[in-house]
Short mmCIF file of C-alpha atoms in Angstrom, two decimals:
data_model
loop_
_atom_site.label_atom_id
_atom_site.label_comp_id
_atom_site.label_asym_id
_atom_site.label_seq_id
_atom_site.Cartn_x
_atom_site.Cartn_y
_atom_site.Cartn_z
CA MET A 1 183.14 92.59 291.90
CA LYS A 2 185.39 91.21 294.64
CA ILE A 3 188.45 89.30 293.49
CA LEU A 4 187.35 86.42 295.74
CA GLU A 5 184.35 85.82 293.42
CA ILE A 6 186.47 86.13 290.28
CA ILE A 7 188.92 83.40 291.29
CA ASP A 8 186.20 80.91 292.22
CA SER A 9 187.15 77.38 291.01
CA LEU A 10 190.55 78.63 289.80
CA GLU A 11 193.51 76.36 290.58
CA ILE A 12 196.09 78.65 292.18
CA VAL A 13 199.76 77.80 292.69
CA GLU A 14 200.71 80.68 294.99
CA MET A 15 199.68 84.26 295.83
CA LYS A 16 201.46 87.45 296.90
CA ASN A 17 199.82 90.50 298.49
CA TYR A 18 196.38 88.94 298.14
CA ASP A 19 193.34 90.52 299.75
CA GLU A 20 189.98 88.92 299.07
CA LYS A 21 188.26 92.32 299.41
CA ILE A 22 190.02 93.85 296.38
CA ASP A 23 187.39 95.39 294.08
CA ILE A 24 187.78 94.68 290.35
CA ARG A 25 186.16 96.71 287.55
CA GLY A 26 187.46 94.81 284.55
CA ILE A 27 189.96 92.37 283.03
CA ALA A 28 192.56 92.83 280.29
CA PHE A 29 195.27 90.68 278.72
CA HIS A 30 196.78 93.58 276.73
CA SER A 31 198.52 96.10 278.98
CA LEU A 32 197.28 99.02 276.84
CA LYS A 33 193.69 98.05 277.63
CA VAL A 34 194.20 98.10 281.39
CA GLU A 35 192.23 100.73 283.31
CA GLN A 36 191.97 101.66 286.97
CA ASP A 37 191.07 98.70 289.23
CA TYR A 38 191.54 96.10 286.49
CA ILE A 39 193.06 92.64 286.55
CA TYR A 40 195.92 92.17 284.08
CA VAL A 41 196.51 88.62 282.82
CA ALA A 42 200.07 88.09 281.56
CA ILE A 43 199.96 85.63 278.65
CA LYS A 44 203.01 84.08 277.04
CA GLY A 45 202.35 84.40 273.32
CA TYR A 46 204.24 82.95 270.38
CA ILE A 47 206.10 86.22 269.87
CA VAL A 48 205.50 88.45 272.91
CA ASP A 49 205.46 87.55 276.62
CA GLY A 50 202.83 89.51 278.54
CA HIS A 51 204.93 89.26 281.71
CA SER A 52 207.20 91.92 280.19
CA PHE A 53 204.38 94.47 280.39
CA ILE A 54 203.28 93.99 283.99
CA ASN A 55 204.81 97.26 285.20
CA ASP A 56 203.06 99.10 282.34
CA ALA A 57 199.77 97.51 283.43
CA ILE A 58 200.37 98.61 287.03
CA LYS A 59 200.98 102.20 285.90
CA ARG A 60 197.64 102.11 284.10
CA GLY A 61 195.81 101.07 287.25
CA ALA A 62 195.97 97.27 287.54
CA LYS A 63 194.96 96.10 291.02
CA ALA A 64 196.06 92.49 290.51
CA VAL A 65 198.04 90.48 287.99
CA PHE A 66 197.80 86.81 287.02
CA VAL A 67 201.16 85.28 286.19
CA GLU A 68 202.89 81.99 285.47
CA GLU A 69 205.95 83.24 287.35
CA PHE A 70 206.24 86.01 289.91
CA VAL A 71 207.72 89.28 288.61
CA ASP A 72 209.68 91.99 290.43
CA THR A 73 207.46 95.06 290.24
CA GLN A 74 208.08 98.75 290.85
CA LYS A 75 205.09 98.79 293.18
CA GLU A 76 203.69 96.10 295.46
CA ILE A 77 200.63 94.50 293.91
CA CYS A 78 198.56 91.36 294.24
CA GLN A 79 200.12 88.63 292.11
CA ILE A 80 198.29 85.34 291.58
CA LYS A 81 200.44 82.55 290.18
CA VAL A 82 198.77 79.85 288.07
CA LEU A 83 200.05 77.03 285.87
CA ASN A 84 198.54 78.48 282.69
CA THR A 85 197.35 82.07 282.37
CA ARG A 86 195.33 81.33 279.21
CA LYS A 87 193.28 78.80 281.15
CA ALA A 88 193.00 81.25 284.04
CA LEU A 89 191.79 83.99 281.70
CA SER A 90 188.93 81.76 280.55
CA ILE A 91 187.83 80.92 284.12
CA ILE A 92 188.03 84.43 285.57
CA SER A 93 186.36 85.95 282.48
CA SER A 94 183.42 83.59 282.82
CA ASN A 95 183.17 84.31 286.57
CA PHE A 96 183.44 88.07 286.04
CA PHE A 97 180.52 88.11 283.58
CA GLY A 98 178.40 85.75 285.68
CA ASN A 99 179.00 82.54 283.68
CA PRO A 100 176.80 83.88 280.87
CA SER A 101 176.93 80.89 278.51
CA ARG A 102 174.99 78.86 281.09
CA LYS A 103 172.05 81.24 280.62
CA ILE A 104 171.66 80.90 276.86
CA LYS A 105 171.46 77.85 274.58
CA VAL A 106 174.87 77.60 272.85
CA ILE A 107 175.54 75.63 269.66
CA GLY A 108 179.22 74.95 268.87
CA ILE A 109 180.10 74.07 265.28
CA THR A 110 183.46 72.62 264.30
CA ALA A 111 184.81 71.20 261.02
CA THR A 112 187.86 71.60 258.84
CA ASN A 113 185.67 73.31 256.23
CA GLY A 114 182.30 75.01 256.29
CA LYS A 115 182.05 76.26 259.87
CA THR A 116 181.09 79.75 258.74
CA THR A 117 178.47 78.74 256.18
CA THR A 118 176.95 76.15 258.53
CA SER A 119 176.70 78.76 261.29
CA PHE A 120 175.04 81.29 258.99
CA LEU A 121 172.66 78.65 257.61
CA LEU A 122 171.61 77.63 261.10
CA ASP A 123 171.20 81.26 262.11
CA GLN A 124 168.89 81.78 259.10
CA ILE A 125 166.77 78.76 260.06
CA TYR A 126 166.53 79.95 263.67
CA ASN A 127 165.44 83.39 262.47
CA SER A 128 162.83 81.78 260.21
CA ALA A 129 161.56 80.02 263.35
CA GLY A 130 161.19 83.38 265.09
CA LEU A 131 164.15 82.92 267.44
CA LYS A 132 166.42 85.82 268.47
CA THR A 133 170.01 84.82 267.78
CA GLY A 134 173.62 85.66 268.31
CA LEU A 135 176.41 84.52 265.99
CA ILE A 136 180.14 84.23 266.72
CA GLY A 137 182.57 83.41 263.94
CA SER A 138 185.38 84.25 261.56
CA VAL A 139 183.42 86.78 259.48
CA ILE A 140 181.37 88.57 262.13
CA ALA A 141 180.03 88.40 265.64
CA LYS A 142 176.34 89.31 265.72
CA ILE A 143 174.05 90.16 268.62
CA GLU A 144 170.63 90.10 266.96
CA ASP A 145 170.98 93.05 264.51
CA GLU A 146 174.25 94.47 265.89
CA VAL A 147 177.25 93.37 263.82
CA ILE A 148 180.82 93.30 265.14
CA VAL A 149 183.72 92.59 262.75
CA SER A 150 185.67 89.49 263.80
CA SER A 151 189.46 89.22 263.79
CA LEU A 152 189.59 85.58 264.99
CA THR A 153 187.43 82.56 264.12
CA THR A 154 186.72 82.24 267.84
CA PRO A 155 187.45 85.33 269.98
CA GLU A 156 189.76 85.22 273.00
CA SER A 157 188.00 83.93 276.11
CA LEU A 158 187.59 87.42 277.62
CA GLU A 159 185.83 88.85 274.54
CA LEU A 160 183.87 85.62 274.14
CA GLN A 161 182.44 85.74 277.66
CA GLU A 162 181.61 89.43 277.21
CA LEU A 163 179.71 88.57 274.01
CA PHE A 164 177.65 85.98 275.87
CA TYR A 165 176.99 88.54 278.61
CA LYS A 166 175.70 91.04 276.02
CA MET A 167 173.58 88.32 274.40
CA ASN A 168 171.93 87.70 277.76
CA LEU A 169 171.25 91.40 278.20
CA ALA A 170 169.60 91.36 274.75
CA LYS A 171 167.49 88.36 275.84
CA LEU A 172 168.57 86.19 272.90
CA ASP A 173 167.30 82.62 272.48
CA ARG A 174 170.33 81.03 270.83
CA ALA A 175 174.05 81.61 270.33
CA VAL A 176 175.64 79.88 267.33
CA MET A 177 179.42 79.84 267.26
CA GLU A 178 182.24 78.50 265.15
CA VAL A 179 184.79 76.60 267.21
CA SER A 180 188.23 76.54 265.63
CA SER A 181 191.11 74.23 266.49
CA SER A 182 193.10 77.28 267.63
CA ALA A 183 190.33 78.20 270.07
CA LEU A 184 190.36 74.69 271.50
CA GLU A 185 194.14 74.51 271.73
CA LEU A 186 194.42 77.96 273.34
CA TYR A 187 191.63 77.34 275.89
CA ARG A 188 189.35 80.11 274.57
CA VAL A 189 186.22 77.95 274.86
CA ASN A 190 187.16 76.09 278.04
CA ASP A 191 184.37 77.70 280.06
CA VAL A 192 181.67 77.83 277.40
CA ASP A 193 178.63 75.74 278.31
CA PHE A 194 177.72 74.05 275.00
CA ASP A 195 174.24 72.54 274.65
CA ILE A 196 174.71 71.20 271.10
CA VAL A 197 178.04 70.45 269.41
CA SER A 198 178.51 69.55 265.75
CA PHE A 199 181.39 67.99 263.79
CA SER A 200 180.67 67.77 260.06
CA ASN A 201 183.99 67.04 258.31
CA PHE A 202 187.68 66.55 258.95
CA SER A 203 190.69 66.72 256.63
CA ARG A 204 194.31 67.87 256.54
CA GLU A 205 194.72 71.51 257.59
CA HIS A 206 196.71 73.55 260.13
CA ILE A 207 199.45 70.90 260.19
CA ASP A 208 202.21 73.52 260.53
CA GLN A 209 200.28 75.19 263.34
CA HIS A 210 199.55 72.08 265.41
CA GLY A 211 202.69 70.07 264.69
CA SER A 212 201.08 66.98 263.19
CA PHE A 213 197.86 65.65 261.71
CA GLU A 214 197.25 63.58 264.85
CA ASN A 215 197.68 66.61 267.10
CA TYR A 216 195.21 68.50 264.94
CA TRP A 217 192.71 65.64 265.30
CA GLN A 218 193.10 65.39 269.07
CA ILE A 219 192.52 69.12 269.45
CA LYS A 220 189.62 69.29 267.00
CA SER A 221 187.79 66.25 268.35
CA SER A 222 188.02 67.45 271.96
CA LEU A 223 184.87 69.54 271.39
CA ILE A 224 182.95 66.25 271.07
CA ARG A 225 184.96 64.09 273.47
CA ASP A 226 184.67 66.66 276.27
CA ALA A 227 180.99 67.49 275.66
CA LYS A 228 178.83 67.37 278.79
CA LYS A 229 176.46 64.47 279.38
CA GLU A 230 173.36 66.65 278.98
CA SER A 231 174.40 67.92 275.53
CA ILE A 232 173.72 66.59 272.03
CA ALA A 233 176.48 65.84 269.52
CA VAL A 234 175.55 66.05 265.83
CA LEU A 235 178.06 64.00 263.83
CA ASN A 236 178.61 63.39 260.11
CA ILE A 237 179.72 59.76 260.31
CA ASP A 238 180.81 59.49 256.68
CA ASN A 239 184.26 60.20 258.15
CA GLU A 240 185.64 57.18 260.02
CA LYS A 241 187.46 59.25 262.64
CA ILE A 242 184.30 61.23 263.40
CA ARG A 243 182.28 57.99 263.42
CA ASN A 244 184.56 56.59 266.13
CA LEU A 245 183.69 59.52 268.37
CA ILE A 246 180.23 58.01 268.96
CA ASN A 247 181.75 55.83 271.69
CA GLN A 248 184.08 58.53 273.01
CA THR A 249 181.58 61.13 274.20
CA GLN A 250 179.05 61.36 277.00
CA ALA A 251 176.78 63.48 274.81
CA LYS A 252 173.67 62.06 273.15
CA VAL A 253 174.73 61.44 269.52
CA VAL A 254 172.54 62.20 266.51
CA ASP A 255 174.35 60.88 263.43
CA TYR A 256 173.88 61.60 259.75
CA SER A 257 175.58 60.83 256.45
CA ILE A 258 175.81 62.20 252.94
CA ASN A 259 177.90 59.72 250.99
CA THR A 260 177.34 56.45 252.91
CA ASP A 261 174.50 54.43 254.44
CA PHE A 262 175.85 54.73 258.00
CA GLY A 263 173.75 57.61 259.28
CA ARG A 264 170.26 57.40 260.71
CA ILE A 265 169.62 60.66 258.85
CA GLN A 266 170.76 60.63 255.22
CA CYS A 267 171.13 62.88 252.21
CA CYS A 268 169.64 61.07 249.18
CA ASP A 269 168.92 61.72 245.47
CA LEU A 270 171.39 64.62 245.25
CA LYS A 271 171.24 66.60 242.01
CA LEU A 272 173.00 69.82 241.02
CA VAL A 273 171.07 72.22 238.77
CA ASP A 274 173.27 75.11 237.57
CA GLY A 275 175.58 74.34 240.45
CA ARG A 276 172.79 74.47 243.07
CA ALA A 277 171.72 71.36 244.98
CA ASN A 278 168.36 69.63 245.30
CA PHE A 279 168.21 66.57 247.57
CA THR A 280 166.05 64.50 249.89
CA VAL A 281 166.60 64.22 253.63
CA LYS A 282 165.68 60.72 254.76
CA ILE A 283 165.18 59.93 258.47
CA LYS A 284 165.47 56.14 258.68
CA GLU A 285 164.00 55.69 262.16
CA ASN A 286 162.52 57.61 265.07
CA ILE A 287 165.30 59.23 267.09
CA ILE A 288 164.53 59.77 270.77
CA LEU A 289 165.99 62.95 272.30
CA PRO A 290 166.07 64.24 275.89
CA ASN A 291 163.40 66.82 275.02
CA GLY A 292 161.42 65.25 272.19
CA LYS A 293 162.13 63.13 269.14
CA ILE A 294 162.89 63.27 265.43
CA ASP A 295 160.19 61.39 263.52
CA LYS A 296 160.96 58.87 260.80
CA GLY A 297 160.20 60.21 257.29
CA SER A 298 161.65 62.28 254.46
CA PHE A 299 161.46 65.74 252.93
CA GLU A 300 162.83 67.67 249.95
CA VAL A 301 165.42 70.45 250.14
CA LYS A 302 166.36 73.06 247.53
CA LEU A 303 169.38 75.25 248.15
CA LYS A 304 169.81 78.77 246.83
CA ILE A 305 173.57 78.65 247.37
CA PRO A 306 175.75 76.67 244.93
CA GLY A 307 178.27 73.89 245.39
CA TYR A 308 178.66 70.33 246.63
CA HIS A 309 180.20 71.68 249.82
CA SER A 310 176.96 73.57 250.50
CA VAL A 311 175.17 70.21 250.82
CA GLU A 312 177.49 69.16 253.64
CA ASN A 313 177.02 72.50 255.41
CA ALA A 314 173.26 72.40 254.91
CA MET A 315 172.97 68.85 256.27
CA ALA A 316 174.70 69.86 259.51
CA ALA A 317 172.33 72.82 259.91
CA ILE A 318 169.30 70.66 259.04
CA VAL A 319 170.12 67.97 261.60
CA ILE A 320 170.77 70.54 264.35
CA SER A 321 167.42 72.14 263.48
CA LEU A 322 165.67 68.76 263.69
CA VAL A 323 167.28 68.23 267.09
CA GLU A 324 165.82 71.61 268.08
CA ASN A 325 162.31 70.43 267.07
CA ILE A 326 162.08 73.10 264.35
CA SER A 327 159.41 72.21 261.80
CA ILE A 328 160.39 70.81 258.41
CA LYS A 329 158.50 73.63 256.67
CA THR A 330 160.53 76.23 258.59
CA ILE A 331 163.80 74.43 257.80
CA GLN A 332 162.94 74.34 254.08
CA GLN A 333 162.03 78.03 254.10
CA GLY A 334 165.23 79.03 255.90
CA LEU A 335 167.37 77.14 253.40
CA ARG A 336 165.52 78.65 250.42
CA ASP A 337 166.02 82.17 251.81
CA PHE A 338 169.72 81.80 252.57
CA GLY A 339 171.82 83.71 250.03
CA GLY A 340 175.26 82.64 251.19
CA VAL A 341 178.31 83.92 253.04
CA GLU A 342 180.86 86.22 251.54
CA ARG A 343 183.71 84.48 249.72
CA ARG A 344 182.21 81.02 250.03
CA PHE A 345 181.62 80.14 246.35
CA GLU A 346 180.07 83.58 245.96
CA PHE A 347 178.88 84.86 242.58
CA VAL A 348 180.41 88.34 242.25
CA TYR A 349 179.51 88.97 238.61
CA GLU A 350 177.07 87.26 236.24
CA ASP A 351 176.69 88.71 232.76
CA ASN A 352 178.43 87.64 229.60
CA PHE A 353 180.90 85.79 231.80
CA ILE A 354 180.94 84.75 235.47
CA ILE A 355 183.22 85.71 238.37
CA ILE A 356 183.12 83.41 241.41
CA ASP A 357 184.94 84.30 244.62
CA ASP A 358 185.92 81.42 246.92
CA HIS A 359 187.91 81.05 250.17
CA PHE A 360 189.75 78.01 248.70
CA ALA A 361 191.28 77.16 252.06
CA ASN A 362 192.59 73.60 251.74
CA ILE A 363 192.45 70.39 249.70
CA LYS A 364 188.92 69.43 250.66
CA ASN A 365 187.59 72.93 250.02
CA ILE A 366 189.48 73.15 246.72
CA ASN A 367 188.19 69.78 245.53
CA SER A 368 184.59 70.67 246.43
CA THR A 369 184.84 74.00 244.62
CA LEU A 370 186.41 72.58 241.47
CA GLU A 371 184.02 69.61 241.45
CA THR A 372 181.14 72.09 241.38
CA LEU A 373 182.71 73.94 238.43
CA THR A 374 182.58 70.74 236.36
CA ASP A 375 178.77 70.90 236.44
CA MET A 376 178.57 74.54 235.35
CA GLU A 377 178.18 75.71 231.78
CA LYS A 378 181.28 77.62 230.62
CA ASN A 379 183.83 77.90 227.84
CA LYS A 380 187.13 78.09 229.68
CA ILE A 381 188.11 78.51 233.32
CA ILE A 382 190.64 81.13 234.42
CA ILE A 383 191.95 80.86 237.98
CA VAL A 384 193.59 83.60 240.01
CA TYR A 385 195.08 82.01 243.12
CA ALA A 386 196.37 83.88 246.18
CA ILE A 387 199.28 81.92 247.65
CA ARG A 388 198.65 81.32 251.36
CA GLY A 389 200.73 83.25 253.82
CA ASN A 390 201.23 82.27 257.46
CA ARG A 391 200.20 78.63 256.94
CA GLY A 392 203.60 77.12 256.09
CA VAL A 393 204.90 75.03 253.25
CA THR A 394 202.64 72.02 253.87
CA VAL A 395 199.38 73.80 253.03
CA ASN A 396 200.89 75.52 249.99
CA ARG A 397 202.33 72.28 248.67
CA GLU A 398 199.00 70.47 249.08
CA ASN A 399 197.02 73.33 247.52
CA ALA A 400 199.33 73.45 244.49
CA GLU A 401 199.05 69.67 244.08
CA ALA A 402 195.24 69.91 244.29
CA LEU A 403 195.17 72.53 241.52
CA LEU A 404 197.43 70.40 239.38
CA ALA A 405 195.23 67.33 239.89
CA TRP A 406 192.28 69.14 238.27
CA LYS A 407 194.25 70.37 235.24
CA ASP A 408 192.90 67.90 232.68
CA ARG A 409 189.38 67.48 234.00
CA LEU A 410 188.72 71.24 233.95
CA GLY A 411 190.90 72.01 230.94
CA ILE A 412 193.13 74.40 232.88
CA ASP A 413 196.33 75.22 231.02
CA SER A 414 197.67 77.93 233.31
CA ILE A 415 197.30 79.51 236.76
CA ILE A 416 197.65 83.18 237.58
CA ALA A 417 199.02 83.43 241.13
CA THR A 418 199.70 86.36 243.43
CA LYS A 419 201.55 87.07 246.66
CA SER A 420 198.95 89.76 247.44
CA ILE A 421 201.59 92.26 248.54
CA GLY A 422 199.86 95.33 249.95
CA ALA A 423 196.57 93.47 250.42
CA VAL A 424 197.53 91.47 253.52
CA SER A 425 198.95 92.26 256.94
CA ILE A 426 202.43 91.25 258.05
CA LYS A 427 200.86 88.19 259.69
CA ASP A 428 199.62 86.83 256.34
CA LYS A 429 202.62 87.81 254.22
CA VAL A 430 203.78 85.03 251.89
CA SER A 431 207.23 83.81 252.92
CA GLN A 432 209.98 82.84 250.49
CA GLU A 433 209.53 79.18 251.52
CA GLU A 434 205.77 79.31 250.85
CA GLU A 435 206.31 80.79 247.40
CA ALA A 436 209.12 78.34 246.65
CA VAL A 437 207.07 75.23 247.41
CA PHE A 438 204.22 76.46 245.20
CA LYS A 439 206.71 76.89 242.34
CA GLU A 440 208.36 73.55 243.05
CA VAL A 441 205.12 71.61 242.58
CA LEU A 442 204.18 73.32 239.32
CA ASP A 443 207.67 73.58 237.77
CA GLY A 444 207.75 69.89 236.93
CA SER A 445 204.27 69.84 235.42
CA GLU A 446 202.55 70.90 232.21
CA LEU A 447 200.50 73.48 234.09
CA ASN A 448 201.92 76.91 233.32
CA TYR A 449 201.85 79.66 235.90
CA ILE A 450 202.83 83.25 236.49
CA ILE A 451 203.17 84.88 239.92
CA TYR A 452 202.39 88.57 240.36
CA ASP A 453 203.40 90.54 243.41
CA THR A 454 200.06 92.32 243.80
CA LEU A 455 196.41 91.36 243.65
CA ASP A 456 195.64 94.19 241.19
CA GLU A 457 198.24 92.95 238.69
CA ALA A 458 197.02 89.35 238.85
CA ILE A 459 193.31 90.12 238.51
CA SER A 460 193.85 92.71 235.77
CA SER A 461 195.87 90.16 233.82
CA ALA A 462 193.11 87.56 234.20
CA LEU A 463 190.31 89.92 233.17
CA SER A 464 192.22 90.99 230.08
CA LYS A 465 191.99 87.36 228.94
CA VAL A 466 188.32 86.72 229.78
CA GLU A 467 185.91 86.15 226.89
CA ARG A 468 182.19 85.53 226.60
CA LYS A 469 180.87 82.55 228.64
CA ASP A 470 184.19 82.13 230.45
CA LEU A 471 184.38 81.56 234.20
CA LEU A 472 186.88 83.46 236.34
CA LEU A 473 187.57 81.97 239.77
CA LEU A 474 189.10 84.25 242.41
CA ALA A 475 190.61 81.70 244.77
CA GLY A 476 192.41 82.06 248.07
CA CYS A 477 192.10 83.04 251.70
CA GLN A 478 193.25 86.32 253.26
CA GLY A 479 195.18 87.39 250.19
CA MET A 480 192.04 87.32 248.04
CA ASP A 481 189.74 89.08 250.53
CA HIS A 482 189.58 92.21 248.36
CA GLY A 483 189.73 90.37 245.03
CA GLY A 484 186.05 90.91 244.27
CA ARG A 485 186.43 94.66 244.74
CA VAL A 486 189.55 94.73 242.53
CA ALA A 487 187.76 92.80 239.76
CA LEU A 488 184.69 95.06 239.76
CA ASP A 489 186.88 98.18 239.84
CA TYR A 490 188.65 96.88 236.73
CA LEU A 491 185.37 96.18 234.91
CA TYR A 492 184.02 99.65 235.67
CA SER A 493 187.29 101.29 234.58
CA LYS A 494 186.90 99.60 231.20
CA ASP A 495 183.20 100.36 230.77
CA SER A 496 181.81 103.36 232.64
CA THR A 497 178.36 102.78 231.08
CA LEU A 498 177.84 99.91 233.52
CA ASP A 499 175.22 100.47 236.22
CA ARG A 500 177.65 101.13 239.08
CA LYS A 501 175.11 100.51 241.83
CA GLU A 502 174.10 97.16 240.37
CA LEU A 503 177.71 96.18 239.60
CA TYR A 504 178.92 96.59 243.19
CA LYS A 505 175.77 95.22 244.82
CA PRO A 506 177.33 91.81 245.70
CA LEU A 507 179.91 93.60 247.88
CA LEU A 508 177.58 95.80 249.92
CA LYS A 509 177.13 93.37 252.84
CA ARG A 510 180.76 92.28 252.96
CA VAL A 511 182.61 92.82 256.21
CA SER A 512 185.82 93.31 254.22
CA GLU A 513 184.19 96.19 252.38
CA ILE A 514 182.65 98.07 255.31
CA GLY A 515 182.45 101.74 254.36
CA LEU A 516 182.10 100.99 250.65
CA GLU A 517 179.88 103.63 249.09
CA ILE A 518 178.20 103.00 245.77
CA LYS A 519 177.59 106.26 243.98
CA GLU A 520 175.26 106.70 241.06
#
């Protein structure tokens, strides 16, 4: 492809050694991924500045470089100066792959909690309707049956546009993607053509990352505020801030509610049976859409997955499905068939006691999880909590306070915590400040705690205390990713008569356990 086509619609500050006839074979923003006749995009990261690697990229065959400031190079090369290379990467990636998101129906899902489960739920409903789907999120990226392990909630713009390109080649009908605040702030989704956008909940999270709660809101809500006129915005208007977006978007709004009477589509008669929800979806009036309508009426829903938070996720998926004119019968079937997402209130072990594994990301997630535990039959609750690394003192303070708030209601007398040393990368290592604030909150309370360095020590300690009809909660984000495996390894080490294949069955589809072999 000629570079002239790649820079179409790009705002350029200045160019050196430019020739519109330059042929380009690919794009890279890591110098080690540059090949002959590639463009190299120099991005200023939080730690490393890509401008420092321009000469390395040239040695590997770069034909042109995109920069925010011109660089003295060992060899003359085309340099294109732009105000922001992250924004430029998004534009040129979309152009290079032929603007692929315009050729497939794209559904963007944002929320503080539940993006992954909502995406998977919607994907299940689409599949039940006979649609061929792609999925992009924090657990996996999926192109029909091909699964790609994800390292970011939303991939960088280059990888994202390539995924859409591959989805077009596979002739998929829908692409469902999680849209994180980081992706919005770092321009990864700038050139994605969204047809439906959804915002289902909002609460305090990522404060250390975005600087303030208001900054987080402005970034998060931009998915709705910047939605194109032809799109549909599905909004849970229980939240006042989300409700106010109705008048701040050009998109056609379809609103719903779970805990208030505001929404035209409502969740009613909610009951939890053994932690799993049954409820009625009530459509209060006919809702006219650009390509059809949602008819007034009601229908029953039974979820296979447990938890109050699953209701919120399911409602978002249900309303999007109604917008898509998918039949109620198909929606009900898809929800009944959905078995859950790994580490989202996932039952890892159910025998004489229960082990539940949960992502436990922030206050709202924690409260939803612990609220669900109150409705479950159990003797005592034992919690193993992985202190959060790489999220700063604010999140760890709030999480510790949330645990403390549930002490009396759940009868929790102690917490087993871990720094997950050896189980996380450098990026997610718990800092001294993050550990200190966790201790500070609990030191002045009646909730006892012990902090272990490793995941193995913490989980082994917890399992040594478990008795019949107890409930063990493995709680935490990256640090607890392998907690389920550690727990089942411990159980098998103590009782080799267990059916090994059946014991490890819950882990077989986990991305974190790819390569796990269950021997007889």
